CSV table of C-alpha atoms in Angstrom, one decimal:
chain,number,residue,atom,x,y,z
A,23,ASP,CA,40.7,78.1,174.3
A,24,VAL,CA,43.7,76.2,175.6
A,25,LYS,CA,46.7,78.3,176.9
A,26,VAL,CA,49.9,77.0,177.5
A,27,THR,CA,52.7,80.0,177.9
A,28,GLN,CA,56.3,79.4,178.2
A,29,SER,CA,58.4,82.2,180.3
A,30,SER,CA,60.7,83.1,177.6
A,31,ARG,CA,61.4,82.7,174.0
A,32,TYR,CA,64.8,82.9,173.3
A,33,LEU,CA,67.5,82.8,176.0
A,34,VAL,CA,71.1,82.8,175.9
A,35,LYS,CA,73.0,81.1,178.6
A,36,ARG,CA,76.7,80.2,179.7
A,37,THR,CA,78.0,77.1,179.4
A,38,GLY,CA,78.1,76.0,183.3
A,39,GLU,CA,74.8,78.6,184.5
A,40,LYS,CA,71.5,77.2,185.7
A,41,VAL,CA,68.5,77.2,184.0
A,42,PHE,CA,65.0,77.8,184.6
A,43,LEU,CA,62.5,77.3,181.7
A,44,GLU,CA,59.2,77.6,183.3
A,45,CYS,CA,55.4,76.5,181.9
A,46,VAL,CA,52.1,77.5,182.8
A,47,GLN,CA,49.0,75.6,181.7
A,48,ASP,CA,45.3,77.6,182.9
A,49,MET,CA,43.3,74.7,181.3
A,50,ASP,CA,43.5,72.1,184.9
A,51,HIS,CA,45.8,69.7,183.4
A,52,GLU,CA,46.4,66.3,185.3
A,53,ASN,CA,49.5,66.2,182.8
A,54,MET,CA,52.5,68.3,181.5
A,55,PHE,CA,55.7,67.4,179.2
A,56,TRP,CA,59.2,69.1,178.7
A,57,TYR,CA,60.0,68.3,175.3
A,58,ARG,CA,63.3,69.2,173.1
A,59,GLN,CA,63.6,69.7,168.9
A,60,ASP,CA,66.3,69.6,167.4
A,61,PRO,CA,66.6,69.4,163.6
A,62,GLY,CA,66.6,65.6,161.7
A,63,LEU,CA,66.0,64.2,165.5
A,64,GLY,CA,62.3,65.6,166.2
A,65,LEU,CA,60.1,66.4,169.5
A,66,ARG,CA,62.5,64.4,171.9
A,67,LEU,CA,60.6,63.4,175.8
A,68,ILE,CA,62.5,64.7,178.3
A,69,TYR,CA,60.4,64.1,181.2
A,70,PHE,CA,56.5,64.7,181.9
A,71,SER,CA,54.4,64.8,185.1
A,72,TYR,CA,51.1,63.3,185.5
A,73,ASP,CA,50.5,64.9,188.7
A,74,VAL,CA,51.3,67.4,191.4
A,75,LYS,CA,55.3,66.9,192.3
A,76,MET,CA,55.1,63.5,190.3
A,77,LYS,CA,57.4,62.7,187.5
A,78,GLU,CA,58.7,60.4,184.7
A,79,LYS,CA,61.9,60.5,182.9
A,80,GLY,CA,61.1,60.7,179.5
A,81,ASP,CA,63.6,59.4,176.9
A,82,ILE,CA,66.1,62.1,177.2
A,83,PRO,CA,66.3,63.1,180.9
A,84,GLU,CA,70.4,62.9,181.5
A,85,GLY,CA,70.9,66.4,182.6
A,86,TYR,CA,68.0,68.1,183.4
A,87,SER,CA,65.5,68.0,186.2
A,88,VAL,CA,61.9,68.7,186.8
A,89,SER,CA,59.5,70.2,189.4
A,90,ARG,CA,55.9,70.6,190.1
A,91,GLU,CA,55.3,72.4,192.7
A,92,LYS,CA,51.2,73.8,191.4
A,93,LYS,CA,49.3,72.1,188.7
A,94,GLU,CA,49.4,74.6,186.4
A,95,ARG,CA,53.4,74.8,186.4
A,96,PHE,CA,55.9,73.2,185.5
A,97,SER,CA,59.3,73.4,185.6
A,98,LEU,CA,63.0,71.8,183.6
A,99,ILE,CA,65.7,73.1,184.8
A,100,LEU,CA,69.7,72.9,183.6
A,101,GLU,CA,71.8,72.6,186.6
A,102,SER,CA,74.6,73.5,184.7
A,103,ALA,CA,73.6,73.8,181.2
A,104,SER,CA,76.2,72.7,178.6
A,105,THR,CA,76.4,73.1,174.4
A,106,ASN,CA,74.9,70.4,173.9
A,107,GLN,CA,72.0,71.1,174.8
A,108,THR,CA,71.0,74.5,172.4
A,109,SER,CA,68.2,73.6,171.4
A,110,MET,CA,64.1,74.1,171.1
A,111,TYR,CA,62.4,73.3,174.2
A,112,LEU,CA,58.4,73.0,174.1
A,113,CYS,CA,56.4,72.1,177.0
A,114,ALA,CA,53.1,70.7,176.4
A,115,SER,CA,49.9,70.2,178.8
A,116,SER,CA,47.0,67.4,178.6
A,117,TYR,CA,44.1,65.8,180.5
A,118,PHE,CA,44.2,62.7,181.9
A,119,SER,CA,41.3,61.0,179.9
A,120,LEU,CA,39.9,61.4,176.4
A,121,PRO,CA,40.2,61.8,173.9
A,122,ALA,CA,44.0,59.8,173.9
A,123,GLU,CA,45.3,62.9,175.9
A,124,THR,CA,46.1,65.2,172.8
A,125,GLN,CA,48.4,66.9,173.6
A,126,TYR,CA,48.8,71.3,173.8
A,127,PHE,CA,51.6,72.9,173.1
A,128,GLY,CA,53.1,76.8,173.9
A,129,PRO,CA,54.7,78.1,171.8
A,130,GLY,CA,58.7,77.4,172.7
A,131,THR,CA,61.8,78.6,173.9
A,132,ARG,CA,65.0,78.6,171.4
A,133,LEU,CA,68.0,78.1,174.4
A,134,LEU,CA,71.3,78.9,172.7
A,135,VAL,CA,74.2,77.6,175.2
A,136,LEU,CA,77.3,79.7,174.7
B,147,GLN,CA,62.9,49.9,163.2
B,148,LYS,CA,61.6,53.6,164.5
B,149,GLU,CA,58.6,53.4,166.0
B,150,VAL,CA,56.5,55.5,163.5
B,151,GLU,CA,58.4,57.1,159.8
B,152,GLN,CA,57.9,60.2,158.2
B,153,ASP,CA,59.0,61.4,155.2
B,154,PRO,CA,60.5,64.8,156.1
B,155,GLY,CA,60.5,66.8,152.6
B,156,PRO,CA,60.9,69.3,151.7
B,157,LEU,CA,57.3,69.1,150.0
B,158,SER,CA,56.9,71.2,147.5
B,159,VAL,CA,53.2,72.0,145.9
B,160,PRO,CA,51.5,75.5,143.7
B,161,GLU,CA,48.9,76.5,145.6
B,162,GLY,CA,45.6,74.7,145.1
B,163,ALA,CA,46.6,70.9,144.7
B,164,ILE,CA,46.3,68.2,146.6
B,165,VAL,CA,48.4,67.3,149.0
B,166,SER,CA,49.0,63.8,150.7
B,167,LEU,CA,51.1,63.5,153.8
B,168,ASN,CA,51.6,60.2,155.7
B,169,CYS,CA,53.2,58.6,158.3
B,170,THR,CA,53.9,54.8,158.9
B,171,TYR,CA,54.4,52.6,162.0
B,172,SER,CA,55.0,49.3,164.0
B,173,ASN,CA,53.4,49.4,166.9
B,174,SER,CA,50.3,47.7,166.1
B,175,ALA,CA,48.6,48.4,169.4
B,176,PHE,CA,48.5,52.6,168.6
B,177,GLN,CA,45.3,53.4,168.3
B,178,TYR,CA,45.1,57.4,168.5
B,179,PHE,CA,46.1,59.2,166.0
B,180,MET,CA,46.9,62.7,165.7
B,181,TRP,CA,48.2,65.4,163.0
B,182,TYR,CA,50.1,69.0,164.0
B,183,ARG,CA,51.2,71.6,162.2
B,184,GLN,CA,54.0,73.7,163.2
B,185,TYR,CA,54.8,76.9,161.7
B,186,SER,CA,58.2,78.5,161.5
B,187,ARG,CA,59.2,79.0,165.3
B,188,LYS,CA,56.2,78.2,167.0
B,189,GLY,CA,54.7,75.1,168.9
B,190,PRO,CA,53.1,72.5,167.4
B,191,GLU,CA,49.1,73.0,167.1
B,192,LEU,CA,46.9,70.2,167.0
B,193,LEU,CA,45.1,70.0,163.6
B,194,MET,CA,43.1,66.7,163.6
B,195,TYR,CA,43.2,63.6,165.8
B,196,THR,CA,41.8,59.9,164.8
B,197,TYR,CA,40.7,57.0,167.4
B,198,SER,CA,41.4,53.5,165.8
B,199,SER,CA,41.0,53.0,161.8
B,200,GLY,CA,38.7,55.1,159.0
B,201,ASN,CA,38.7,59.0,157.4
B,202,LYS,CA,37.9,62.3,159.6
B,203,GLU,CA,36.9,65.1,157.4
B,204,ASP,CA,37.0,69.4,159.0
B,205,GLY,CA,37.0,71.3,156.6
B,206,ARG,CA,39.9,70.6,153.8
B,207,PHE,CA,41.7,68.4,155.9
B,208,THR,CA,40.9,64.6,156.3
B,209,ALA,CA,43.0,62.4,158.3
B,210,GLN,CA,42.3,58.7,157.3
B,211,VAL,CA,43.6,55.2,159.4
B,212,ASP,CA,44.5,52.7,157.5
B,213,LYS,CA,45.8,50.0,160.9
B,214,SER,CA,45.8,47.3,158.6
B,215,SER,CA,48.4,48.8,156.7
B,216,LYS,CA,49.5,51.2,160.2
B,217,TYR,CA,49.5,54.0,157.3
B,218,ILE,CA,48.3,57.1,158.6
B,219,SER,CA,47.6,60.1,155.7
B,220,LEU,CA,46.6,63.5,155.8
B,221,PHE,CA,44.7,65.3,152.6
B,222,ILE,CA,44.9,68.8,152.5
B,223,ARG,CA,42.3,70.0,149.6
B,224,ASP,CA,42.6,73.9,148.2
B,225,SER,CA,46.2,74.1,149.6
B,226,GLN,CA,46.7,77.8,150.5
B,227,PRO,CA,50.2,79.3,151.3
B,228,SER,CA,49.1,79.8,155.1
B,229,ASP,CA,49.0,76.1,155.1
B,230,SER,CA,52.8,76.0,154.9
B,231,ALA,CA,54.5,74.6,158.2
B,232,THR,CA,55.3,71.5,159.3
B,233,TYR,CA,53.2,68.6,160.0
B,234,LEU,CA,53.5,66.2,162.7
B,235,CYS,CA,51.9,63.1,163.6
B,236,ALA,CA,52.1,61.8,166.3
B,237,MET,CA,50.2,58.6,167.9
B,238,ASN,CA,49.0,57.0,171.5
B,239,SER,CA,48.7,53.2,172.8
B,240,LEU,CA,47.0,53.7,175.9
B,241,GLU,CA,50.0,51.0,177.0
B,242,GLY,CA,48.6,49.8,180.6
B,243,GLY,CA,45.3,51.5,180.8
B,244,TYR,CA,44.2,55.0,181.1
B,245,SER,CA,46.3,54.6,184.8
B,246,GLY,CA,49.7,54.0,183.4
B,247,ALA,CA,52.3,56.6,183.4
B,248,GLY,CA,53.0,54.9,179.4
B,249,SER,CA,49.6,55.8,178.4
B,250,TYR,CA,50.3,59.8,178.7
B,251,GLN,CA,52.5,59.5,175.8
B,252,LEU,CA,52.8,60.3,172.5
B,253,THR,CA,55.2,58.9,169.6
B,254,PHE,CA,56.0,61.1,167.0
B,255,GLY,CA,56.8,61.4,163.1
B,256,LYS,CA,59.8,63.7,162.7
B,257,GLY,CA,58.0,66.1,160.2
B,258,THR,CA,57.5,66.6,156.9
B,259,LYS,CA,58.4,70.7,156.1
B,260,LEU,CA,55.4,71.4,153.2
B,261,SER,CA,55.6,75.0,151.3
B,262,VAL,CA,52.5,75.8,149.1
B,263,ILE,CA,53.9,77.8,146.2
B,264,PRO,CA,51.1,81.3,145.0
C-alpha cells in the first residue's frame, strides 16, 4: 500500500512566522506535489517536483517555496505566514510512468494562521 | 470557461439508491480520468481511473467516459452511509509527452459532496 505521510495534522502559527510542512512517501515515487484545498475553490497546485532538487511552480506559488533534497521527502515552506494562507495543505506523490501518474495523497495538514 | 466543471452539490440520497456523479470538461486532449473520494478532514483517496472512452466497473462503482461529449460519470449502486464523502473527478492530458513537466499534473473538479441517509 502506498503511504504518504505529513508531519502534522493540525498547526497553528502566527502571522510572519516561518512554517515548514513536511511530506514523506514510501513508494519510491518520482513525482511529489503540494496542494492547498479551500471551500469553493477546490484543489489548487502550489508546487511539484519530478526529481530530487527539481521543482516546478504550480498555479499559486506566491508566498511559498519548496525543497526536495531526498527522493522520499518534499517540504513546503511558508517564508512569512499570512492569514490568507490558512488552509488545508495536501501532499501527493506519483510514479513517473503509466497509468496516468495517478496521485496518492497524504492525510492533509490543517494550518491556521492567526 | 473552467477546464473541469463539477456540480458541488450537496447531493443527498437514501440508502440503497443509485448515485450518479458527473464532470464535464473542455480540453479534448484529456485522456486519463480519475475519481477520488475524500472523507471529511482526510486526504483524497483514488477510487477509480479509466483511459479514454468506455466503462470500468469495480464492485458497486462504475466509471464511464464519453469523450465525444466531454463528460464523465461515476455511478454508485446500492449506496451506503459509508459512501458519504466528497467525490472529486480528475483528468490528465499528458501534454508534452511523458517527459514533459506538464504531463504530471492533474486537473481536478471542485468536488461533489454526497450524503447517503440511512
